[in-house]
Tab-separated table of C-alpha atoms and ligand atoms in Angstrom:
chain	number	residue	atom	x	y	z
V	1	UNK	CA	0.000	0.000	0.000
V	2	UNK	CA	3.158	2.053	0.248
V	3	UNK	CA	3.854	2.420	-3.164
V	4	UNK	CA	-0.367	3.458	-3.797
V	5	UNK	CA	0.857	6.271	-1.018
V	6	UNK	CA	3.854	7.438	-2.782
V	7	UNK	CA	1.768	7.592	-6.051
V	8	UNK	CA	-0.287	10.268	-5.080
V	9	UNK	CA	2.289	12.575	-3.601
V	10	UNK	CA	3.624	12.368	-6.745
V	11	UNK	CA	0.783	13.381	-8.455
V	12	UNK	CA	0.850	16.874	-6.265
V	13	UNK	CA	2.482	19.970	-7.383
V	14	UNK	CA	3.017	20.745	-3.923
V	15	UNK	CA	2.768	18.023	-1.652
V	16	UNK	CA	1.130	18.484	1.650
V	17	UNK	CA	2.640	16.917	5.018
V	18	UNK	CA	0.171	14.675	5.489
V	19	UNK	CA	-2.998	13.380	3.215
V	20	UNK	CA	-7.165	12.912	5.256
V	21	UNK	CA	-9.556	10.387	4.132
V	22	UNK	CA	-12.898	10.384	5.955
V	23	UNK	CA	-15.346	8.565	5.660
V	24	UNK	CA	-19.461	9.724	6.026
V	25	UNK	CA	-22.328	6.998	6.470
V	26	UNK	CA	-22.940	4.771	3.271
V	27	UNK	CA	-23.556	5.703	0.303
V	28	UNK	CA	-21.002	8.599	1.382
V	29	UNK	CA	-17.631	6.367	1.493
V	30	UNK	CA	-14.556	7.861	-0.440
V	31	UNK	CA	-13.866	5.540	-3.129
V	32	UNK	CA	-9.856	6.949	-2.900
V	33	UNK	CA	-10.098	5.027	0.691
V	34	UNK	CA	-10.079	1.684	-0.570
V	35	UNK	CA	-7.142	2.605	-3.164
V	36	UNK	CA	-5.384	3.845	-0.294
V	37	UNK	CA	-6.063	0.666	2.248
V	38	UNK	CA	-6.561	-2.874	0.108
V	39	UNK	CA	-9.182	-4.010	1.600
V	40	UNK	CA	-11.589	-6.616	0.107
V	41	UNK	CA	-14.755	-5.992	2.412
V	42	UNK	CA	-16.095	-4.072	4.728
V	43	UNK	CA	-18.570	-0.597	4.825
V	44	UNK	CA	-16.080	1.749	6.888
V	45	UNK	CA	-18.744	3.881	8.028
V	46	UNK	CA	-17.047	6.860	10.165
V	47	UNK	CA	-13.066	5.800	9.211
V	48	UNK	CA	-10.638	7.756	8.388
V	49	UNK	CA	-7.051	7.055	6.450
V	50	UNK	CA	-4.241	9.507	7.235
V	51	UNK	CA	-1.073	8.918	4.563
V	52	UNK	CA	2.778	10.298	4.972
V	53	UNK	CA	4.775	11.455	2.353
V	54	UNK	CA	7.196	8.483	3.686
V	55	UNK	CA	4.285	5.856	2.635
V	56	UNK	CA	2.846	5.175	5.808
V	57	UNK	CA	-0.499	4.662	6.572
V	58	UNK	CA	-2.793	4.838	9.002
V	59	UNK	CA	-6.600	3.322	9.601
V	60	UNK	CA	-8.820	4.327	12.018
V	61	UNK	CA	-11.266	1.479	11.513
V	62	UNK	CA	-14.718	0.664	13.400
V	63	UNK	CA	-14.630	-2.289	15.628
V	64	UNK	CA	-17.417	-3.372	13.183
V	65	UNK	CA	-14.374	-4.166	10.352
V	66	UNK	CA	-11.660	-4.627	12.905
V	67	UNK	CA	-11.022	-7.962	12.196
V	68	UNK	CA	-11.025	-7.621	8.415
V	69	UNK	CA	-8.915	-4.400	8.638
V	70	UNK	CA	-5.916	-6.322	10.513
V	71	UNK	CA	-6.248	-8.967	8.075
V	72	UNK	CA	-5.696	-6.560	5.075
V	73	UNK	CA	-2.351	-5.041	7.072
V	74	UNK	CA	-0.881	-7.930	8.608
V	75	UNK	CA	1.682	-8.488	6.573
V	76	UNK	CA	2.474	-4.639	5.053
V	77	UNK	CA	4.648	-2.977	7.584
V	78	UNK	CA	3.817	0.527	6.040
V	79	UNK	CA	0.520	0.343	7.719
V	80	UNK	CA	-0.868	0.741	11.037
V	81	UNK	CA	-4.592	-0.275	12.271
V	82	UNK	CA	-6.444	1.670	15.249
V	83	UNK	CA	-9.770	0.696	16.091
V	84	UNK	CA	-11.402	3.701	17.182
V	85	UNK	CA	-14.151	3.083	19.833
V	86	UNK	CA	-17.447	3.960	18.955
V	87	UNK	CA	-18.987	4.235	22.622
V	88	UNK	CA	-20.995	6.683	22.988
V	89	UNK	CA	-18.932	7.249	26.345
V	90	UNK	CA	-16.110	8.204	24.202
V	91	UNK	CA	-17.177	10.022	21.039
V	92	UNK	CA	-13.862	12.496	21.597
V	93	UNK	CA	-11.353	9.331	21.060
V	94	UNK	CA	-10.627	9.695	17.139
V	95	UNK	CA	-10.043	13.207	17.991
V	96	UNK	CA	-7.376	12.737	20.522
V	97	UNK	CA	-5.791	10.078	18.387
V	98	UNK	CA	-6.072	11.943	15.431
V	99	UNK	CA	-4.856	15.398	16.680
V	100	UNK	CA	-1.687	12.809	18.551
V	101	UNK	CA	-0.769	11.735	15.160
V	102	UNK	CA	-0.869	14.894	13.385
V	103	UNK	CA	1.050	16.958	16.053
V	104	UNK	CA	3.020	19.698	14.271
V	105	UNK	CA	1.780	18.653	10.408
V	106	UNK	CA	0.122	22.004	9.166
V	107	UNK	CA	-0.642	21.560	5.087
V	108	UNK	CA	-3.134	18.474	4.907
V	109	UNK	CA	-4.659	17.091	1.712
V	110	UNK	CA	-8.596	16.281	1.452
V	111	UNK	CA	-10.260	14.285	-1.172
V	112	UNK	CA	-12.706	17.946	-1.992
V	113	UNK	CA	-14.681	15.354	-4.376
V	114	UNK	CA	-15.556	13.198	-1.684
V	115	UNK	CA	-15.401	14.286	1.735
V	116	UNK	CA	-18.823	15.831	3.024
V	117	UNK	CA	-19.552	19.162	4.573
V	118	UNK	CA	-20.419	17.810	7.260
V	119	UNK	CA	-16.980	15.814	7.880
V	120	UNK	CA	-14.880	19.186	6.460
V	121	UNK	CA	-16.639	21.434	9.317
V	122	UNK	CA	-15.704	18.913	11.904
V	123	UNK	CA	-11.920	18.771	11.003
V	124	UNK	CA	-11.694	22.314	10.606
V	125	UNK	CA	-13.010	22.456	14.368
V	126	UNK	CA	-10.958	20.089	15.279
V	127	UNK	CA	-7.403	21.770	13.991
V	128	UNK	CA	-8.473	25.902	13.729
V	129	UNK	CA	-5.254	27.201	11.653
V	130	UNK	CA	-4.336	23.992	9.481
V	131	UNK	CA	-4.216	24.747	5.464
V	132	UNK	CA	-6.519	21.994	3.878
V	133	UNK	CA	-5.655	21.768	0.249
V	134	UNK	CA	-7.799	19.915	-2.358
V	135	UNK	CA	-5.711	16.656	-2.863
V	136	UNK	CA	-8.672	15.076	-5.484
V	137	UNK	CA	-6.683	15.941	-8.694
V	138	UNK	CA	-3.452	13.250	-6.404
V	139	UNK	CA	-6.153	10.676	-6.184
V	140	UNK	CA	-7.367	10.856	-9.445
V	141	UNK	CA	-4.393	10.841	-11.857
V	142	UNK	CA	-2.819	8.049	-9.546
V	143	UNK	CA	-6.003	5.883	-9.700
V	144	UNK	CA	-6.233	6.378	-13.257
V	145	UNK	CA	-2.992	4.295	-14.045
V	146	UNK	CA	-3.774	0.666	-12.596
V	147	UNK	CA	-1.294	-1.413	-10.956
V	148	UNK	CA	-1.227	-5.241	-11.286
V	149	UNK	CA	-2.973	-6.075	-8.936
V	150	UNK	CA	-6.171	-3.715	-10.046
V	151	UNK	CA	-5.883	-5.019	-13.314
V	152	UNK	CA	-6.484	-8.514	-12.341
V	153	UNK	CA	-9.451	-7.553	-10.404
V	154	UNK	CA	-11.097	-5.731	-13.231
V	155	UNK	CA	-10.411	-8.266	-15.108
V	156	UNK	CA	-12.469	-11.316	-13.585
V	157	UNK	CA	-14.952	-7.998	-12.674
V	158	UNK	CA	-14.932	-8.372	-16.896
V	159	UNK	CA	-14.714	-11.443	-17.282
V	160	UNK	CA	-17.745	-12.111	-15.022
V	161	UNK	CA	-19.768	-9.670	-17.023
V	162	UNK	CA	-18.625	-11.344	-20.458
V	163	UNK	CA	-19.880	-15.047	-18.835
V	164	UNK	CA	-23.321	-13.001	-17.934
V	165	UNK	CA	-23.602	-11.413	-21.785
V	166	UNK	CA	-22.836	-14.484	-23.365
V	167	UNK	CA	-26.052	-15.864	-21.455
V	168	UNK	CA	-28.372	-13.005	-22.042
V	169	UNK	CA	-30.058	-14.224	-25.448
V	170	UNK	CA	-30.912	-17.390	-24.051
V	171	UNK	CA	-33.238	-15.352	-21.140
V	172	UNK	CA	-34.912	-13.397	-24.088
V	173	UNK	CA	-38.605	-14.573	-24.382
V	174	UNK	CA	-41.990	-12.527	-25.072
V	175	UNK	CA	-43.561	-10.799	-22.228
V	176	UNK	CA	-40.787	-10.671	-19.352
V	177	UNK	CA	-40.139	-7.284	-18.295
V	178	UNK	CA	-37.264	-4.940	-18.022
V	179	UNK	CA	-37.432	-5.879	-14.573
V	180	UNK	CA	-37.076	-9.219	-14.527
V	181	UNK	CA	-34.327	-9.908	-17.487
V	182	UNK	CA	-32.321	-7.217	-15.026
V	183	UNK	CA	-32.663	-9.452	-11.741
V	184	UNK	CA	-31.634	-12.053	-14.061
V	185	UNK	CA	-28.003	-10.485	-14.895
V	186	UNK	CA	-27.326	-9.305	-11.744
V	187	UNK	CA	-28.563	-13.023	-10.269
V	188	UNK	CA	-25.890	-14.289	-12.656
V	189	UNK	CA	-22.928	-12.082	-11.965
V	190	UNK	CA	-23.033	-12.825	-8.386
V	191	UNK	CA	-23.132	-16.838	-8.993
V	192	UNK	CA	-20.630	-16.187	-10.917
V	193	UNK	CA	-18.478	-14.813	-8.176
V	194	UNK	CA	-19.547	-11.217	-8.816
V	195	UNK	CA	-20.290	-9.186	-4.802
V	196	UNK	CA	-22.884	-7.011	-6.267
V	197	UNK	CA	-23.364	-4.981	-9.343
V	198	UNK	CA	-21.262	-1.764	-10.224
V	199	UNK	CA	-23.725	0.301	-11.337
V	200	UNK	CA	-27.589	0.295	-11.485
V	201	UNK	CA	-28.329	-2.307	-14.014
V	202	UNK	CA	-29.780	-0.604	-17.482
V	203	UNK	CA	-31.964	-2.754	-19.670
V	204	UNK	CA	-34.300	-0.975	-22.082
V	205	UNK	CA	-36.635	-2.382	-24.571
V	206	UNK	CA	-37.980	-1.171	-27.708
V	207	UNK	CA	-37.866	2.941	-27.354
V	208	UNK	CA	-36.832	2.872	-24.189
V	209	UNK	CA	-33.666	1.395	-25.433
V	210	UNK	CA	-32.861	4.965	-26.964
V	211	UNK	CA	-32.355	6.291	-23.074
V	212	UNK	CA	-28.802	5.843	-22.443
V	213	UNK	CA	-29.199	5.929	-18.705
V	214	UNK	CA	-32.514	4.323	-18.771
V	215	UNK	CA	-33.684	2.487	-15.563
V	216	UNK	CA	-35.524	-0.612	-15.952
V	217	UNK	CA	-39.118	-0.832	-15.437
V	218	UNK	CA	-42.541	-3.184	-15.902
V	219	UNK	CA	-42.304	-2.616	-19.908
V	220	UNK	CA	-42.100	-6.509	-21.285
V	221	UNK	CA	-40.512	-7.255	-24.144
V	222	UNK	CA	-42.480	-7.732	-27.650
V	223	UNK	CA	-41.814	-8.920	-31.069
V	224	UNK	CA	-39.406	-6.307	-32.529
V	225	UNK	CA	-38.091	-4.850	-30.327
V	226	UNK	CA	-34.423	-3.434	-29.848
V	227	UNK	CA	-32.964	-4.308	-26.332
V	228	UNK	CA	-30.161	-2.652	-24.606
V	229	UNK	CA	-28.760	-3.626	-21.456
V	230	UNK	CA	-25.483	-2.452	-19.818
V	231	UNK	CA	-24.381	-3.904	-16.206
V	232	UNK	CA	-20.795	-4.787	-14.963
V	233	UNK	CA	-19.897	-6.913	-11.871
V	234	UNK	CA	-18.042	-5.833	-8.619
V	235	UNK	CA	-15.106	-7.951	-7.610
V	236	UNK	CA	-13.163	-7.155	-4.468
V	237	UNK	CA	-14.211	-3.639	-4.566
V	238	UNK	CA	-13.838	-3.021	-8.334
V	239	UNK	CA	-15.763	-2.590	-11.600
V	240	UNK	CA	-16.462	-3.746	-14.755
V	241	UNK	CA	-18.958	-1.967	-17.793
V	242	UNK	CA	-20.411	-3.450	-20.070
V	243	UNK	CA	-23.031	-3.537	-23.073
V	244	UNK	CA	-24.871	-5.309	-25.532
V	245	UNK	CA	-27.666	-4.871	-27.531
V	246	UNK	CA	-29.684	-7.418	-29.058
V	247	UNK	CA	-32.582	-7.481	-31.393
V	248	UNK	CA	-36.159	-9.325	-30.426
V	249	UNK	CA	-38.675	-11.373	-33.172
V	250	UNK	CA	-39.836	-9.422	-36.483
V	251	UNK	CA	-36.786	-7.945	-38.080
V	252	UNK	CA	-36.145	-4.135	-38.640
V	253	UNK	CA	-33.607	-3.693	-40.970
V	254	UNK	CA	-32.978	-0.204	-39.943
V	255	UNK	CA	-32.274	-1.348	-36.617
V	256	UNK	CA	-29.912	-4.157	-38.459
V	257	UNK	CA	-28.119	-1.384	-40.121
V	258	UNK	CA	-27.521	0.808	-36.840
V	259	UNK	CA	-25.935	-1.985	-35.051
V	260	UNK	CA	-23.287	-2.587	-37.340
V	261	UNK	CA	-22.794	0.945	-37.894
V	262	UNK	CA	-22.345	1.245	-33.990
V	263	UNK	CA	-19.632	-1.869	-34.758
V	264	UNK	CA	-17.755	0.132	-36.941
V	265	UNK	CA	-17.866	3.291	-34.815
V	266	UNK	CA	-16.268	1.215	-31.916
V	267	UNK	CA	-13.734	-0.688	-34.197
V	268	UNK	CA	-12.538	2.844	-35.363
V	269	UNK	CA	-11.896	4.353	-32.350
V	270	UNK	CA	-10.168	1.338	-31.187
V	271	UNK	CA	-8.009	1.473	-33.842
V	272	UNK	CA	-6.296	4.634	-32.823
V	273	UNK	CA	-6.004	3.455	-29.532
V	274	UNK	CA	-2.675	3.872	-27.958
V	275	UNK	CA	-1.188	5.378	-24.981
V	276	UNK	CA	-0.207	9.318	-26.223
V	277	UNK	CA	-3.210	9.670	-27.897
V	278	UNK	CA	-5.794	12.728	-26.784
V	279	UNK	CA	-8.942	10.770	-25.395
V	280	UNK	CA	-10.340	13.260	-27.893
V	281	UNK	CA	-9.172	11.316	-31.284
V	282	UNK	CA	-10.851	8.313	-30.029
V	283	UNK	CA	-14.005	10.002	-29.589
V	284	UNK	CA	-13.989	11.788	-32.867
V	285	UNK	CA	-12.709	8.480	-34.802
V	286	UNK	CA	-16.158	7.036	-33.858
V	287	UNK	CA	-18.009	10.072	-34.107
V	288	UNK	CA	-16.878	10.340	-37.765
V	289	UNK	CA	-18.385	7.147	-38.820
V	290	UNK	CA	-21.411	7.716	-37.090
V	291	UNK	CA	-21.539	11.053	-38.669
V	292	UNK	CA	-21.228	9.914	-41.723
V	293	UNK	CA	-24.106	7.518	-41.563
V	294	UNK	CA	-27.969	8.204	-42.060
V	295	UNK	CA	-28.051	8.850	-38.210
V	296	UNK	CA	-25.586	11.483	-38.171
V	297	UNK	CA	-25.921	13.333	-34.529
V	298	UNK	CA	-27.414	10.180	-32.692
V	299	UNK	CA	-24.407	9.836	-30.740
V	300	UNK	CA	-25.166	11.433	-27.986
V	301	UNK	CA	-22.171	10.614	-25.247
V	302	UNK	CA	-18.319	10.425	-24.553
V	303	UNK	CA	-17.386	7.387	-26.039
V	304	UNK	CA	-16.025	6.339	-22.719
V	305	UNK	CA	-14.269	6.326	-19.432
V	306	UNK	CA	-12.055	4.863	-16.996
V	307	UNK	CA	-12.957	1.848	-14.750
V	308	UNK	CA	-11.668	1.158	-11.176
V	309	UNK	CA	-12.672	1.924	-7.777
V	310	UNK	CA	-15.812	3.461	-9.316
V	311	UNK	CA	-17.561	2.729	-12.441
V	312	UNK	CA	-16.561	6.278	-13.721
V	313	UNK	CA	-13.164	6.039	-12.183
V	314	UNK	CA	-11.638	9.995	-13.283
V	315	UNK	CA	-10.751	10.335	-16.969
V	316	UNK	CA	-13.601	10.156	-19.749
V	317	UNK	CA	-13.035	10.398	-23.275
V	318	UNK	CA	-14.818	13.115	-25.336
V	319	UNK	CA	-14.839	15.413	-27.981
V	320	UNK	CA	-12.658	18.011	-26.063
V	321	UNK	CA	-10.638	15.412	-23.982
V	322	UNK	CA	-6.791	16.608	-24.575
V	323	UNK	CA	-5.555	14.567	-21.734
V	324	UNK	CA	-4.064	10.973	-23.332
V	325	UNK	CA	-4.562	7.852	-22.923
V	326	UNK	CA	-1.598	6.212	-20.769
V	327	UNK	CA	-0.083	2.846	-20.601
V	328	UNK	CA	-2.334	0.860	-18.107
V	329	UNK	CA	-5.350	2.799	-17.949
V	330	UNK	CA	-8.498	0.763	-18.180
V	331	UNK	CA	-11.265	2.324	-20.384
V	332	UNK	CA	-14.664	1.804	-21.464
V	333	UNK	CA	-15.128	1.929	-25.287
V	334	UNK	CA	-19.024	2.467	-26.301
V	335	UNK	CA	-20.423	4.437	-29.031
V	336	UNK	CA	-23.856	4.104	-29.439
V	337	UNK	CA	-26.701	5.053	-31.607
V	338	UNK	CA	-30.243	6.268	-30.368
V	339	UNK	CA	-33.484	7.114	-32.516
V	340	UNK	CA	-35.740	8.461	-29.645
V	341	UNK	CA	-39.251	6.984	-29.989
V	342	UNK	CA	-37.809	3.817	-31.842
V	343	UNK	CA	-34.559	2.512	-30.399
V	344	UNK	CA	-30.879	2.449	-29.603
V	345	UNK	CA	-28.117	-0.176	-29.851
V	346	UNK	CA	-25.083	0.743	-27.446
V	347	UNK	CA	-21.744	-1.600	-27.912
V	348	UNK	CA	-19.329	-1.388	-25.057
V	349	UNK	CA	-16.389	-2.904	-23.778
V	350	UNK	CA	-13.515	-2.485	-21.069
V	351	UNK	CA	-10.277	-2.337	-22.426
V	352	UNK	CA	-6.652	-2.193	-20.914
V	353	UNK	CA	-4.403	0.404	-22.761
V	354	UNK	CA	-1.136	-1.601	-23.276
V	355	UNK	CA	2.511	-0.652	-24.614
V	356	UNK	CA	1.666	-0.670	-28.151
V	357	UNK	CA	-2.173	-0.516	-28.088
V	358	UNK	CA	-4.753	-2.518	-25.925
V	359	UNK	CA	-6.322	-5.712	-25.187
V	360	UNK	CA	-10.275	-6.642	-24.394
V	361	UNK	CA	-11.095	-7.176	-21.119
V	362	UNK	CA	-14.949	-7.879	-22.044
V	363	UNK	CA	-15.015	-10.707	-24.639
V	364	UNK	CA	-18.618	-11.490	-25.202
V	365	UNK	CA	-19.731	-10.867	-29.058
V	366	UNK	CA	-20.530	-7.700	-30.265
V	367	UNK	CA	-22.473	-8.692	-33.685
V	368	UNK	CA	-25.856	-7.728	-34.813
V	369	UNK	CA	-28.001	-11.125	-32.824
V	370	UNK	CA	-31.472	-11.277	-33.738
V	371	UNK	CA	-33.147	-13.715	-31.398
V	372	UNK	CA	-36.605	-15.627	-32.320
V	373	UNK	CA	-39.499	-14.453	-30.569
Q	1	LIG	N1	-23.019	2.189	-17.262
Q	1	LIG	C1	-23.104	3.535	-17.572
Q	1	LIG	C2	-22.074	3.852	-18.548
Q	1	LIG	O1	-21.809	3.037	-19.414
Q	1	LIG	O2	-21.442	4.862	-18.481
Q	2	MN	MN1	-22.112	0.897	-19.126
Q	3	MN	MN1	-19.682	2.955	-19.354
């Protein structure tokens, strides 16, 4: 966890002495805590991280994770576990401990994306004079880059979701709702090994599969219909993304046509992908063939972003996106095509940005799949 440390001090034009992670009550949990402390599970309610320049680290855990928190650290000497009582009789201990540790450190970093109000007016009370500096631009260029071990989580995260996909036209039958063929995936990815889903599970049928962020509801499924559903998988803590859409019963040959114009869109932008390239040429690479199609301006979105600790894990590819694409990132890639009132057909996939170009992390097939009603 000492290098993860190091990483983000590097990442800051002028370091502070001494980074501050605090966590609020769930769904209020700083994703950057769990890059700094590897910890595969746990909520963390009310903990708080504190990080050196020197690497170290130190938890203030619940006793509600204790056991799982000296687990994690056992065997990295860089960090140190306190299990801050939660008595009511005692609600001043983390402040004593914390204000012990931090004796004479007066510049510390805060995650500004994540901490809460509430927590910020607390510290501030707690240490009148200290300099808090937003640290969120540290965390998010470190966590952008993935280390080995991330990658390998993603990847069975993807390779989960790829095992689900593969199944999906085999649950397609007239009548079931949005509802149900969503249970279904997210039913799947956790037999599968899965801890819960990444995001809120998308499936949309027929125009409702021209809502990119579409939540399902009781619609169910009718003879030619487009269908659209995106999910991804958790696996110790992270995430993978994923699409496909499928066509349902009596053909529609414009919808045919979209698909594989949505295929092409994808396999050009992966073809300039590379780390030093602006997110931006990616984008535009599949924007131009969508452009030059009949449905020119139905792209509606970035045509990505990266995965990790959250779903949309800091750097997103669009139009304007200068910033490039780096050796080890892991990005979505998902171009999409909606006709509001009609349908949509949305291909994406997670990728890992390599040396020379990338490799899939989501295998399922992306071809136009017209399933019998
Ligand atoms: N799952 C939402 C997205 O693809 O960004
Ligand atoms: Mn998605
Ligand atoms: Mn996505």
């Amino acid at each position: 966890m000492k290098r993860r440390v190091e990483k983000v001090f590097r990442q800051l034009e002028n370091p502070p002495d001494a980074l501050l992670l605090a966590n609020a009550t769930d769904p209020f949990i700083d994703s950057s805590f769990f890059y700094l402390f590897d910890v595969p599970s746990g909520l963390f309610e009310g903990s708080v991280a504190v990080a050196f320049p020197d690497g170290a680290l130190h938890v203030y855990s619940s006793p509600l994770e204790a056991e799982t928190a000296h687990q994690a650290a056992k065997d990295d000497p860089s960090v140190t576990i306190h299990v801050a009582p939660t008595s009511p009789a005692d609600p001043k201990s983390l402040e004593r401990e914390l204000a012990e540790l931090l004796r004479g450190v007066s510049r510390i970093g805060l995650n500004f994306r994540e901490l809460t109000h509430e927590w910020y007016r607390r510290l501030d009370k707690m240490r009148p004079g200290t300099t808090w500096v937003d640290a969120s631009a540290g965390f998010r260029k470190a966590r952008v880059t993935k280390d080995a071990a991330e990658v390998e989580r993603i990847r069975r995260a993807a390779e989960i979701g790829s095992r689900v996909g593969r199944e999906i036209p085999g649950w397609l039958a007239e009548g079931i709702t949005e509802l149900e063929l969503a249970a279904q995936i997210e039913h799947a990815m956790m037999q599968a090994g899965a801890s819960g889903r990444s995001f809120t599970t998308i499936v949309g049928f027929g125009p409702k599969s021209a809502e990119p962020h579409y939540y399902p509801q009781e619609r169910r499924l009718a003879s030619g219909d487009s269908i659209v559903c995106d999910f991804g998988a958790w696996y110790r803590r992270y995430a993978s993304d994923i699409t496909r859409s499928f066509h349902f019963g009596r053909h529609d040959d414009e919808m045919a046509r979209v698909h594989t114009t949505v295929e092409a869109a994808q396999a050009a932008a992966l073809e300039v992908i590379r780390p030093g390239v602006p997110g931006k040429e990616a984008h535009l690479a599949a924007a131009r063939v969508i452009d030059a199609s009949p449905w020119k301006g139905r792209f509606t979105h970035g045509l990505g972003h990266s995965v990790g600790l959250a779903v949309h894990d800091g750097y997103s590819m669009g139009p304007t996106t200068d910033d490039p694409l780096e050796e080890g990132m892991v990005v979505t890639v998902e171009p999409g095509i909606y006709l509001p009132g009609r349908g949509g057909v949305r291909i994406e996939d997670d990728i890992l940005v390599t040396k020379n170009g990338y490799e899939f992390l989501t295998t399922t097939p992306r071809g136009y799949l017209e399933v019998e009603a």
